[in-house]
mmCIF file of C-alpha atoms and ligand atoms in Angstrom:
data_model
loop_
_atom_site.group_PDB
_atom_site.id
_atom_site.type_symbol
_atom_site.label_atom_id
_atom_site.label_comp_id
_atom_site.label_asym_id
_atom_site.label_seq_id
_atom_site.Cartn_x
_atom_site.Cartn_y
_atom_site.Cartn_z
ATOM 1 C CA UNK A 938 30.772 -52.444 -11.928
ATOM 2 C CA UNK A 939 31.412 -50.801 -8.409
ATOM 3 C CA UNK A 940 34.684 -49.719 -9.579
ATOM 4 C CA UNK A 941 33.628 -48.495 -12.933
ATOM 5 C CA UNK A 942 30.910 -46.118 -10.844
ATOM 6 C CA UNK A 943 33.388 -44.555 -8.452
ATOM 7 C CA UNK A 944 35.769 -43.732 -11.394
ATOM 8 C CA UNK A 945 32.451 -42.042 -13.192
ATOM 9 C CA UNK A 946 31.822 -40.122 -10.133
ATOM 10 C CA UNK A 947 35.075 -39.144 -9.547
ATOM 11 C CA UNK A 948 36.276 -37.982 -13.013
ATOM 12 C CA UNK A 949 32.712 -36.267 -13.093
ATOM 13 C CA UNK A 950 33.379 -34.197 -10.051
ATOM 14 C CA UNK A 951 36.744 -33.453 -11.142
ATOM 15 C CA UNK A 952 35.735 -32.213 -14.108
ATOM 16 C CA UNK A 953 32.743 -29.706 -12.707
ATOM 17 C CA UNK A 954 34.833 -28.515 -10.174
ATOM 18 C CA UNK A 955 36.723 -25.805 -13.125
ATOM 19 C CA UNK A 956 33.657 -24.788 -14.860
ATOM 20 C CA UNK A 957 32.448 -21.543 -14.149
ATOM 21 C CA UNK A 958 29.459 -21.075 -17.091
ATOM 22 C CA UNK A 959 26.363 -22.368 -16.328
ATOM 23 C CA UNK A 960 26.235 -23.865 -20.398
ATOM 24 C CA UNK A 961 29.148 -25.357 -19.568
ATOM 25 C CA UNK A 962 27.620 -27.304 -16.386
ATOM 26 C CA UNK A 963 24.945 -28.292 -18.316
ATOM 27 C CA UNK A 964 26.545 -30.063 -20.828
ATOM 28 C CA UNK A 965 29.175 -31.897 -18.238
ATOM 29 C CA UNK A 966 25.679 -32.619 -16.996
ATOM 30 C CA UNK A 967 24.509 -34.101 -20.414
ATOM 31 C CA UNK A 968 27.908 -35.802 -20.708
ATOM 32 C CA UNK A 969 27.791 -37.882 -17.164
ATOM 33 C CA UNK A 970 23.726 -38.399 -16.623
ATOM 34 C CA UNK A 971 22.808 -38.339 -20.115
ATOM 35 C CA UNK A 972 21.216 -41.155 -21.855
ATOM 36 C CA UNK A 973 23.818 -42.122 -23.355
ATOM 37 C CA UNK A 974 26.314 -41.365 -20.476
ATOM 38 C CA UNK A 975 28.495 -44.287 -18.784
ATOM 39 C CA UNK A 976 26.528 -44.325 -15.822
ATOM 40 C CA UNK A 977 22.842 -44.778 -17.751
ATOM 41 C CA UNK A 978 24.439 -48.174 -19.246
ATOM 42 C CA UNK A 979 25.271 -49.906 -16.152
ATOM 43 C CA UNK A 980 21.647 -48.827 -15.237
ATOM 44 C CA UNK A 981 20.674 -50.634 -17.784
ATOM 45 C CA UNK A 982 22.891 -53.511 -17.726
ATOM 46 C CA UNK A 983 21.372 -54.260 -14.272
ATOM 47 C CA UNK A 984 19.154 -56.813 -15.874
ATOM 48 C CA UNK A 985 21.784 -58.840 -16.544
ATOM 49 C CA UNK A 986 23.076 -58.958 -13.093
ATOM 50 C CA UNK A 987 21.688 -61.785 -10.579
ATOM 51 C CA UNK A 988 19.132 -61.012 -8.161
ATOM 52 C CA UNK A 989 22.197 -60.837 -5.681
ATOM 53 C CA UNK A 990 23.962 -58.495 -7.550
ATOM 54 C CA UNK A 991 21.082 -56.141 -8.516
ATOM 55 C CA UNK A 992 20.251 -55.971 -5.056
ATOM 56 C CA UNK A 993 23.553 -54.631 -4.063
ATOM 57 C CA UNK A 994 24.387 -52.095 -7.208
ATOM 58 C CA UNK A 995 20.374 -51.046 -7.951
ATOM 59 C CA UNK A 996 20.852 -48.871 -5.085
ATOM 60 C CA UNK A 997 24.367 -47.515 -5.518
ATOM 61 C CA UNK A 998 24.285 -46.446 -8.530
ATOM 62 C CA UNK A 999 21.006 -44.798 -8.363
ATOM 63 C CA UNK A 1000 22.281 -42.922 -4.821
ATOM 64 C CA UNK A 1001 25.374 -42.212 -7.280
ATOM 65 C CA UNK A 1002 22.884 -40.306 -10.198
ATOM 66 C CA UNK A 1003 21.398 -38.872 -7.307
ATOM 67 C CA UNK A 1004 24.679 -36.853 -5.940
ATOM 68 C CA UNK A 1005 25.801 -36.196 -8.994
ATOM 69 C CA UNK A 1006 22.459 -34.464 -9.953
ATOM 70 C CA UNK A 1007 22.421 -32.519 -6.897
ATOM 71 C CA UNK A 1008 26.366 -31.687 -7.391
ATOM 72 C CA UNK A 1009 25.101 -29.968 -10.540
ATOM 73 C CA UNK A 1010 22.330 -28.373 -9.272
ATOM 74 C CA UNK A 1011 24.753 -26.686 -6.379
ATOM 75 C CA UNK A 1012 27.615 -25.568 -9.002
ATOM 76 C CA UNK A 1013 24.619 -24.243 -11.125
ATOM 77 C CA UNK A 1014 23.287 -22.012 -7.510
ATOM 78 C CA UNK A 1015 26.506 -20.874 -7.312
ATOM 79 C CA UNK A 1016 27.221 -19.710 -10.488
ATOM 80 C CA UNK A 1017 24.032 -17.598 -10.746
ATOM 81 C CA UNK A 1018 24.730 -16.408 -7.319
ATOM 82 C CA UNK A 1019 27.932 -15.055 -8.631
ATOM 83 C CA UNK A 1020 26.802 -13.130 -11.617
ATOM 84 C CA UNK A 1021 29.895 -10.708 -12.730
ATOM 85 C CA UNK A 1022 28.221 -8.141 -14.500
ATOM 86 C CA UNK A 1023 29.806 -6.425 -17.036
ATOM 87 C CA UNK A 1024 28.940 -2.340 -17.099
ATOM 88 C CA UNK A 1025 29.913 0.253 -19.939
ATOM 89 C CA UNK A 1026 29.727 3.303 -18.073
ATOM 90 C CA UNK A 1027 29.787 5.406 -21.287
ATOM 91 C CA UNK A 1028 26.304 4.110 -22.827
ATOM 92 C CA UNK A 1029 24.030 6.530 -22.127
ATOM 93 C CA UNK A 1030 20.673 6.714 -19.626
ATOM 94 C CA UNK A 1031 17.492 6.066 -21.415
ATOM 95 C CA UNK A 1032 15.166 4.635 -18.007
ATOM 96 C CA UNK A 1033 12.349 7.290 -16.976
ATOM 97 C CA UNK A 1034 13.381 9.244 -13.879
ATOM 98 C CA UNK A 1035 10.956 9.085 -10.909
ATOM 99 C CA UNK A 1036 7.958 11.029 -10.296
ATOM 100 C CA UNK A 1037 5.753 11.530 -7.121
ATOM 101 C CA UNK A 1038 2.877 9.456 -6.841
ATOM 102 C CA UNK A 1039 -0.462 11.257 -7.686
ATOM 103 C CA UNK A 1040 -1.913 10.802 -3.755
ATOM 104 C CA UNK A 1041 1.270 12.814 -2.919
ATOM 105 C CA UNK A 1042 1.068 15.357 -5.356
ATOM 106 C CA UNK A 1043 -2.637 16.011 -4.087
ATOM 107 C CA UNK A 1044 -1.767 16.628 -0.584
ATOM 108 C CA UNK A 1045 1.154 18.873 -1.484
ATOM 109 C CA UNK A 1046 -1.067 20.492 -3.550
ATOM 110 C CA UNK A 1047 -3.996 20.661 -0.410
ATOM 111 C CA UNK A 1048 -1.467 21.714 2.250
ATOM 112 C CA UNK A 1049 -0.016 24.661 0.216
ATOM 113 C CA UNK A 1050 -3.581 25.913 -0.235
ATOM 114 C CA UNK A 1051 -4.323 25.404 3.611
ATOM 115 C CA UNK A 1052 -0.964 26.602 4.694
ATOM 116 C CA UNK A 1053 -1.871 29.805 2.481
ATOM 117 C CA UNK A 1054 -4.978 30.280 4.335
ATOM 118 C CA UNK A 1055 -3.291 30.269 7.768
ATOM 119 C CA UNK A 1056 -2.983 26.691 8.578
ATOM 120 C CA UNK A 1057 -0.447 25.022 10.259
ATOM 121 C CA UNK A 1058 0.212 21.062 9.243
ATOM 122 C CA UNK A 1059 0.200 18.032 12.179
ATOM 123 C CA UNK A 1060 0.434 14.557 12.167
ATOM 124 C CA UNK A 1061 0.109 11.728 14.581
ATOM 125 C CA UNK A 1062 0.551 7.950 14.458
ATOM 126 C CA UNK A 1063 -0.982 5.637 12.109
ATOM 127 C CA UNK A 1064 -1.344 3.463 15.317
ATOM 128 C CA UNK A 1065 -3.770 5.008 17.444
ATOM 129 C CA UNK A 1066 -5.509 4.663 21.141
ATOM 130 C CA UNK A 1067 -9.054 3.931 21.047
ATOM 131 C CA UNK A 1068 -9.119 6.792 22.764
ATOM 132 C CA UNK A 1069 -8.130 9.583 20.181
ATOM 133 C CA UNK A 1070 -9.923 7.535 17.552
ATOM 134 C CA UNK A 1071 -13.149 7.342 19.609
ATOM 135 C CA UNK A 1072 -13.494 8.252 22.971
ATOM 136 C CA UNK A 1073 -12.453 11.641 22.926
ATOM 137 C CA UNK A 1074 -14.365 12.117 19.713
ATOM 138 C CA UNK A 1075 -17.625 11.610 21.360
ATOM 139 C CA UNK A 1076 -17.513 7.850 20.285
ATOM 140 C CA UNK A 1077 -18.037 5.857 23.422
ATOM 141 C CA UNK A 1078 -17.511 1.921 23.419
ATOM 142 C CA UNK A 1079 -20.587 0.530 22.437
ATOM 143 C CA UNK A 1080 -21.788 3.369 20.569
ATOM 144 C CA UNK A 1081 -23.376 2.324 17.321
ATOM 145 C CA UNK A 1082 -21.061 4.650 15.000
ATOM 146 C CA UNK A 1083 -18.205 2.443 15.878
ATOM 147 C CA UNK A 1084 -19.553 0.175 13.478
ATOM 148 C CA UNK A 1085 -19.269 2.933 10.883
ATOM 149 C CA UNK A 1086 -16.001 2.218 10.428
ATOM 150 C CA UNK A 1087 -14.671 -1.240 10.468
ATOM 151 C CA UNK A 1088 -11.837 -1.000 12.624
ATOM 152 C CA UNK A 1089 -8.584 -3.298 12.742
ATOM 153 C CA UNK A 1090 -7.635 -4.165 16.156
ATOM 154 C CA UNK A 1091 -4.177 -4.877 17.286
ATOM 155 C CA UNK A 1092 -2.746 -7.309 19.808
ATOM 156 C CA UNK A 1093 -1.932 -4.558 22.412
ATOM 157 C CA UNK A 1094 -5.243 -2.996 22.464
ATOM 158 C CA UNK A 1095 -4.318 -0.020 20.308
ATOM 159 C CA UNK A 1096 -5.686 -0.117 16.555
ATOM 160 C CA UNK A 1097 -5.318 1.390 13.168
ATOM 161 C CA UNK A 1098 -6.500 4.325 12.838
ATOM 162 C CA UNK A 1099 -10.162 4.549 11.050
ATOM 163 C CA UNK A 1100 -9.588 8.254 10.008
ATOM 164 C CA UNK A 1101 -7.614 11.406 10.229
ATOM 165 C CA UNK A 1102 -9.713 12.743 13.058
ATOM 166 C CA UNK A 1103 -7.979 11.352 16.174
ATOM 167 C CA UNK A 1104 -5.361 14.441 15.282
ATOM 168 C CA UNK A 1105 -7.733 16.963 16.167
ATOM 169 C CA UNK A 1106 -8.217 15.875 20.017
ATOM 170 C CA UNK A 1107 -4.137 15.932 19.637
ATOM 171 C CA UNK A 1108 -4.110 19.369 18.267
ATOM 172 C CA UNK A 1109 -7.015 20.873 20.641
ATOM 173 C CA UNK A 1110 -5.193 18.991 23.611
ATOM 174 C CA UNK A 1111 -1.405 20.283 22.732
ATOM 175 C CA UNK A 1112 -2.382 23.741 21.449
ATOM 176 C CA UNK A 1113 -5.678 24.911 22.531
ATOM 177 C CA UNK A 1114 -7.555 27.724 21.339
ATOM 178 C CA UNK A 1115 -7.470 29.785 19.080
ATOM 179 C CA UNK A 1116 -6.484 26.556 15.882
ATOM 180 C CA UNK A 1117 -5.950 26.322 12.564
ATOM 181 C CA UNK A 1118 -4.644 23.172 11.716
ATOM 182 C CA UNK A 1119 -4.358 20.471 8.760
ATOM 183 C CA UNK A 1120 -3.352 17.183 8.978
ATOM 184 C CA UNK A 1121 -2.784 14.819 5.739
ATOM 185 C CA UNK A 1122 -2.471 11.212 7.036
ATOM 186 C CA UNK A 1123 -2.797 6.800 5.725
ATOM 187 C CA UNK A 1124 -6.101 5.402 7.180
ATOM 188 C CA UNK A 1125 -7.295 1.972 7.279
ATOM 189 C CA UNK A 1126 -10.290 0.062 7.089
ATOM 190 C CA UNK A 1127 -11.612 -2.880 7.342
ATOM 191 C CA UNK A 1128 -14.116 -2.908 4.029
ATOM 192 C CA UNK A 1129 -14.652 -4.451 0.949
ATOM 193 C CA UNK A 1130 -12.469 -3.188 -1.947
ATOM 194 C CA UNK A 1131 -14.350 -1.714 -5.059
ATOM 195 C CA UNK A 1132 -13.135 0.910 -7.383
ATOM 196 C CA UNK A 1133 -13.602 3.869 -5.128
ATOM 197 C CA UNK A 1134 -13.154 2.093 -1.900
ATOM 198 C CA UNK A 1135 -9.677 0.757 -0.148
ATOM 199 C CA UNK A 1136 -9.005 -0.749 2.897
ATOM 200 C CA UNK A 1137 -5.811 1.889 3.173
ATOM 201 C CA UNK A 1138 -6.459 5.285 1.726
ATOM 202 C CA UNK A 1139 -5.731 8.853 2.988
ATOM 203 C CA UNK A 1140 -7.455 11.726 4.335
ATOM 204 C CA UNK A 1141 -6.855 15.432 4.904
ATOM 205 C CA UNK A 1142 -8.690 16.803 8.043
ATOM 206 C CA UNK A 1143 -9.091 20.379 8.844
ATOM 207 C CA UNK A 1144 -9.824 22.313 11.722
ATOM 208 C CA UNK A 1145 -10.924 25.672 12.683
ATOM 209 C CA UNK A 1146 -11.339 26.519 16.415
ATOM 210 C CA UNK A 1147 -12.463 30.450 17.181
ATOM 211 C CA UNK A 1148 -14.639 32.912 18.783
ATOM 212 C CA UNK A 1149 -17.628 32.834 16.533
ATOM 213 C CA UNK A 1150 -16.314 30.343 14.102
ATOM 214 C CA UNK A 1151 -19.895 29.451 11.913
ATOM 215 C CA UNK A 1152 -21.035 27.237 8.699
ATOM 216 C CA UNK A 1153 -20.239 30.052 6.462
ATOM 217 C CA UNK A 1154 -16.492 29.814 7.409
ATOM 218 C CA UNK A 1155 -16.587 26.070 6.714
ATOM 219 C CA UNK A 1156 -18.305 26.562 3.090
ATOM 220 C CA UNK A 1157 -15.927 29.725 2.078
ATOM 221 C CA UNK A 1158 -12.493 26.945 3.241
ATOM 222 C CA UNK A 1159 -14.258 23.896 1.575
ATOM 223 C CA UNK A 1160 -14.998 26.070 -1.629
ATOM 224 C CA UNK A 1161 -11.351 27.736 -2.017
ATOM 225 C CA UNK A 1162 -9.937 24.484 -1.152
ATOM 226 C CA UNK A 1163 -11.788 22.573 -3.922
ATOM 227 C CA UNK A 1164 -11.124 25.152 -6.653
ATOM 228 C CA UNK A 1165 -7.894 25.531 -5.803
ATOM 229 C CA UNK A 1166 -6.990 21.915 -5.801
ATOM 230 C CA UNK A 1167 -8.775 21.198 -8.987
ATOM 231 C CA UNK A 1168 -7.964 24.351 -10.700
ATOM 232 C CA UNK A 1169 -11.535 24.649 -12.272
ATOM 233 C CA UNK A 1170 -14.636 25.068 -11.035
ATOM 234 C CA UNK A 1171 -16.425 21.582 -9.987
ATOM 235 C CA UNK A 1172 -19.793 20.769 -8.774
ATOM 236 C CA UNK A 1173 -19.995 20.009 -5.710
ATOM 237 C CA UNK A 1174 -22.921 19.244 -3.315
ATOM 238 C CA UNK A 1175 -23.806 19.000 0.527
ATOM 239 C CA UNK A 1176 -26.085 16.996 2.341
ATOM 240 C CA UNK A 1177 -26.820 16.418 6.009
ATOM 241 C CA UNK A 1178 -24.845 13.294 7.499
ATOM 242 C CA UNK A 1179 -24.223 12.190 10.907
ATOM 243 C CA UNK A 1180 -20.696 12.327 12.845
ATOM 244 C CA UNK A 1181 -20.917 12.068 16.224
ATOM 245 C CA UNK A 1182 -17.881 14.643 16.575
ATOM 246 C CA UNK A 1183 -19.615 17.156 14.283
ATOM 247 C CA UNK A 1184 -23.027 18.491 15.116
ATOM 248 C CA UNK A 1185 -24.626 19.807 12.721
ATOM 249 C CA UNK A 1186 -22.807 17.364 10.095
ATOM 250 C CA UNK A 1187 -22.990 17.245 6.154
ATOM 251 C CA UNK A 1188 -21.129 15.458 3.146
ATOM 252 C CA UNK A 1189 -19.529 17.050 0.525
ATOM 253 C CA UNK A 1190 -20.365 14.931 -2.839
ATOM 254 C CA UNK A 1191 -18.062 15.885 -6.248
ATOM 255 C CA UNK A 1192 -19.981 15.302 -9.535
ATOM 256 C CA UNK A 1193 -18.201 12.500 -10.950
ATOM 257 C CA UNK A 1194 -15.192 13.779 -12.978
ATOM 258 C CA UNK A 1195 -14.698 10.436 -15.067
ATOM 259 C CA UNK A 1196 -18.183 10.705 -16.708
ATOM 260 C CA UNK A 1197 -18.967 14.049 -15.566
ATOM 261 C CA UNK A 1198 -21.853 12.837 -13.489
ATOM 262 C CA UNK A 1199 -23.566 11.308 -16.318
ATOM 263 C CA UNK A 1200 -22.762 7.690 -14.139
ATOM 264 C CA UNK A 1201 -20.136 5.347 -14.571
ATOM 265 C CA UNK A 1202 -18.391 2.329 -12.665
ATOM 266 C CA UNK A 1203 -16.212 4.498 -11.065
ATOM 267 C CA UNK A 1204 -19.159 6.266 -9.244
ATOM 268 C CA UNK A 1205 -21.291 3.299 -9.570
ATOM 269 C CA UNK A 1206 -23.920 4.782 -11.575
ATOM 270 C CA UNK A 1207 -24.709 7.954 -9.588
ATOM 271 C CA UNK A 1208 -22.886 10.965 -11.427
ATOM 272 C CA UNK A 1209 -21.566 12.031 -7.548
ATOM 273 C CA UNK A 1210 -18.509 10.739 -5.382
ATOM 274 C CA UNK A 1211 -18.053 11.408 -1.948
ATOM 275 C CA UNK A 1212 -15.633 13.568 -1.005
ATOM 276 C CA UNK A 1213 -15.760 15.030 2.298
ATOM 277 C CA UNK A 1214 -17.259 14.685 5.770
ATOM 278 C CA UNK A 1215 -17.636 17.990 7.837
ATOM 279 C CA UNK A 1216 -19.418 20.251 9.948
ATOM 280 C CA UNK A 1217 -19.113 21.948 13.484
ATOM 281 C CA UNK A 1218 -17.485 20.338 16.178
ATOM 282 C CA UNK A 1219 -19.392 19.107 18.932
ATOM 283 C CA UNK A 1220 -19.542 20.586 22.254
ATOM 284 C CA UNK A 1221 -18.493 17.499 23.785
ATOM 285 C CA UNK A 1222 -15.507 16.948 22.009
ATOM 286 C CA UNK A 1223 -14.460 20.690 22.793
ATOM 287 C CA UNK A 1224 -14.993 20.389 26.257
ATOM 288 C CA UNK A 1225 -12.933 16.684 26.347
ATOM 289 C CA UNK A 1226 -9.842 18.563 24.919
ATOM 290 C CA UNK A 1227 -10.646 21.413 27.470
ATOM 291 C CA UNK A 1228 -11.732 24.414 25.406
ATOM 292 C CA UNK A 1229 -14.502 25.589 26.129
ATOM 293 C CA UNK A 1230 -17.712 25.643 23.920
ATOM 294 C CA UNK A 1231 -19.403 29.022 25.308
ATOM 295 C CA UNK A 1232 -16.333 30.996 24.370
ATOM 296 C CA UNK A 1233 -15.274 28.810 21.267
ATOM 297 C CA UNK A 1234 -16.919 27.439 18.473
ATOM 298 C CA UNK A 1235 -15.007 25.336 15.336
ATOM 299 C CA UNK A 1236 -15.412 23.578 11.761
ATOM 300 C CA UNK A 1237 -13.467 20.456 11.019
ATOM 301 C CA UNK A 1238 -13.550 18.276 7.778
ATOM 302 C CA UNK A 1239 -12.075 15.055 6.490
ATOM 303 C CA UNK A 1240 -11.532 15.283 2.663
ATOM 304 C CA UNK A 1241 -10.956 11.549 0.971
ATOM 305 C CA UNK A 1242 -7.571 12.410 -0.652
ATOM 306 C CA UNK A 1243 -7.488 9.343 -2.568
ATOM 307 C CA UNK A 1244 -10.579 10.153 -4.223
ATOM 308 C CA UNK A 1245 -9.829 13.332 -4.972
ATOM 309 C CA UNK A 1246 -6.700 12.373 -6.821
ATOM 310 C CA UNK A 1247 -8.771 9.638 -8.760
ATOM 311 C CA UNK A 1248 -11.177 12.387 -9.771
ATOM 312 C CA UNK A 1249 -8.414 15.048 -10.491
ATOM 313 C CA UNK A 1250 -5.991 12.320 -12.463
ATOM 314 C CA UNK A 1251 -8.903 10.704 -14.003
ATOM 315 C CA UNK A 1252 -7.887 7.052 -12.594
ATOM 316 C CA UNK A 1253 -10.992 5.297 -12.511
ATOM 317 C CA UNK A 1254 -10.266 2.392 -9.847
ATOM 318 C CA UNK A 1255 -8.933 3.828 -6.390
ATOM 319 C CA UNK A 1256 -7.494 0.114 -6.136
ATOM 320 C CA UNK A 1257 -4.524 0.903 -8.632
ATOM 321 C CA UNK A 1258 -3.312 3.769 -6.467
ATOM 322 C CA UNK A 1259 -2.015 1.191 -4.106
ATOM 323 C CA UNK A 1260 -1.162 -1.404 -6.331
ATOM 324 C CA UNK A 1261 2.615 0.078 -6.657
ATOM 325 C CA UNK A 1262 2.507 -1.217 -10.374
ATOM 326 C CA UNK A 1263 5.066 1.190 -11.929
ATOM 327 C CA UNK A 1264 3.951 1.285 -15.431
ATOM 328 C CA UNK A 1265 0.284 1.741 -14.224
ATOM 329 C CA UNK A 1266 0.793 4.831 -12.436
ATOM 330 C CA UNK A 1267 2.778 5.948 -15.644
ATOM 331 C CA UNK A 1268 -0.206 6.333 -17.405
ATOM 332 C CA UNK A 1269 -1.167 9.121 -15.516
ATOM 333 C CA UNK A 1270 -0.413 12.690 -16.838
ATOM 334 C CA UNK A 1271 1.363 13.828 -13.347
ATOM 335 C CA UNK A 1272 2.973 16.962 -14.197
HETATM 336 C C1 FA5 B 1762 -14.720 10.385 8.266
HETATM 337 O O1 FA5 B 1762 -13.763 9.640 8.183
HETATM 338 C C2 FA5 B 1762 -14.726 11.571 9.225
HETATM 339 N N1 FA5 B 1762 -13.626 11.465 10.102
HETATM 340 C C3 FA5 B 1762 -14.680 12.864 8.413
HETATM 341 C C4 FA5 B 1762 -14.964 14.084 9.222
HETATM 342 C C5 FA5 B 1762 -13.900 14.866 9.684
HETATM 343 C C6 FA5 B 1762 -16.266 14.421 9.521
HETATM 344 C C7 FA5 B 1762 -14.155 16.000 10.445
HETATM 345 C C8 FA5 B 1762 -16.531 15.575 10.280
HETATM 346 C C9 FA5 B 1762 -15.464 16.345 10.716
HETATM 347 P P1 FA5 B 1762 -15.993 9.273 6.312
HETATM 348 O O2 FA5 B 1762 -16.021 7.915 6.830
HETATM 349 O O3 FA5 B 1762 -17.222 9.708 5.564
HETATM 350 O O4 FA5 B 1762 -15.756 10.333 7.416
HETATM 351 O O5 FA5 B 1762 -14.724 9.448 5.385
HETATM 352 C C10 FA5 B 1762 -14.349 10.689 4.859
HETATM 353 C C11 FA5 B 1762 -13.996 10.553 3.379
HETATM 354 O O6 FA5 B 1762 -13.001 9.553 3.224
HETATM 355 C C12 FA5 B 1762 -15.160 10.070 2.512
HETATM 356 O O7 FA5 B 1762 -15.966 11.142 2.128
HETATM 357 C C13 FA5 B 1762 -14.427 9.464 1.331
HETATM 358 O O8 FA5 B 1762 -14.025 10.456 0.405
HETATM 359 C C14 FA5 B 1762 -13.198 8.894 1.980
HETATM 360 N N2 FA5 B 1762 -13.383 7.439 2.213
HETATM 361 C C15 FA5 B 1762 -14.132 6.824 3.149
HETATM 362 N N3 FA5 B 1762 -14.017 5.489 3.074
HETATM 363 C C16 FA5 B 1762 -13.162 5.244 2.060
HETATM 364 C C17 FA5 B 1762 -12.606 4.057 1.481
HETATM 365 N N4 FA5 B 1762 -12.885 2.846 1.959
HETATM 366 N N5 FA5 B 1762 -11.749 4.174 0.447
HETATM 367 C C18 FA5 B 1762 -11.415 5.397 -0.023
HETATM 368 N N6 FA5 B 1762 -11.889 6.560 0.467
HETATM 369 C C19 FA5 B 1762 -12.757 6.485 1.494
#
């Protein structure tokens, strides 16, 4: 019985060395470990062995079904590892071609306007000091508007940055005054995900630094900016809010665009969405970046940019924005 099992094996191996067709494996596979393959009668013509006997062939020839199962499995890896792929370069090209992804189109869209209007477009890193993020923004540790926006921490002290606002200390502190500047930019928070909330989203800040720089200026910007961006007219609202970097402060609501404020999920029943915070910037955080507040006054805002292309591609769940899902995005009429 030994001897029959090696010779099994052996042609077996032999014979699944040449193929190179996965069908073709499979049926060598049928052939040797099938049920009625050579090998799965001396299984079962181990009851009619002694107890001796089964004790020394049981295991062999199941350690033999076992290597010639993973033999298989192997040639089978390889083969699909191996795929040749045969290409007629003469069919033609039906796939879709690429096309920007509606967050991207916004900000283009936003910085043109700005850039029109005098501004000149900054960045800075995603990973940010505690300081630019907070200190210097009139934020000191402890300070209860920390807690405004849940913050993600990294191992080396620095973090993520909460908003776009850490680039205007970096503006102020590289440039001075006089400054116009925009800066488009990924954010992260630590919050609960609903449709118009993400834990990574982008912003668009904006800042205005001049002699007698007032509210009106912000409103005429905010308006343009809006109608511009939109290319309608939209209705938009502000109320008083609180940023410690911005004194006095407001928020800039849109009426909702998917059920034109009538109230839907999107908004979560109350016809507005959120747009914008703004207002003057704070003495303190002039003075921090070393321009001085009796000479200078400035605006800055922070427009949601996510939001705004949810409300100006009618996608009613921020969440599929980032979801990278291809034939979602699709759906949207991106011209
Ligand atoms: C800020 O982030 C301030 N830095 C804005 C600012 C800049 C104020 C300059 C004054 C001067 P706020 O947390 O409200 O503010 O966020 C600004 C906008 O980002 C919101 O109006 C909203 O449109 C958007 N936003 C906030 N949280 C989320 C979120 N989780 N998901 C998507 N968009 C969000």
């Amino acid at each position: 019985m030994n001897e029959k099992m090696m010779n099994i094996k052996k042609i077996a191996l032999e014979e699944l060395k040449d193929l190179n067709k996965e069908a073709d494996v499979l049926n060598c596979k049928a052939k040797y470990l099938g049920k009625k393959s050579e090998l799965n009668e001396l299984l079962s013509s181990l009851k009619d062995l002694s107890v001796e006997e089964k004790k020394v062939m049981g295991p062999l020839l199941n350690q033999t079904k076992r290597e010639l199962e993973e033999a298989f499995s192997k040639k089978i890896e390889e083969i699909n590892n191996h795929i040749d792929y045969d290409f007629d370069e003469t069919l033609p090209v039906y796939a879709k071609t690429g096309s920007l992804h509606p967050v991207t189109l916004v900000i283009k869209d936003m910085t043109d306007i700005l850039k029109r209007m005098g501004f000149t477009v900054v960045s800075g890193p995603e990973m940010e000091k505690e300081y630019y993020n907070f200190e210097a923004l009139n934020i000191p540790k402890d300070h209860p508007a920390r807690d405004m926006q849940d913050t993600y921490y990294l191992s080396n002290g620095d973090l993520l940055r909460t908003h776009t606002s850490p680039n205007q200390v970096r503006a102020m502190q590289k440039y001075g005054a006089p400054l116009k500047v925009c800066a488009p930019g990924r954010v992260f928070r630590n919050e609960d995900m609903d449709a118009n909330h993400e834990t990574t989203f982008f912003q668009l800040e904006g800042m205005v630094i001049d002699k007698g720089v007032s509210i009106s200026n912000l409103i005429y910007v905010m308006r343009s900016l809006l109608s511009e961006t939109f290319k309608k007219d939209v209705r938009v609202r502000l109320r008083p809010g609180f940023f410690p970097f911005t004194e006095p402060s407001f928020e800039l609501d849109c009426s909702c665009l998917m059920c034109d404020g009538k109230g839907c999920p999107t908004c979560k029943g109350a016809g507005w969405i959120e747009f914008c915070g703004c207002g003057m910037i704070h003495p303190n955080v002039l003075r921090e970046s070393g321009i001085d507040p009796e000479e200078y006054t400035g605006f800055a805002f922070g427009f949601g940019v996510t939001r705004l292309a949810m409300m100006k591609y009618k996608i009613g769940d921020i969440r599929v924005l980032n979801s990278g899902d291809v034939r979602a995005l699709n759906e949207f009429e991106v011209e």
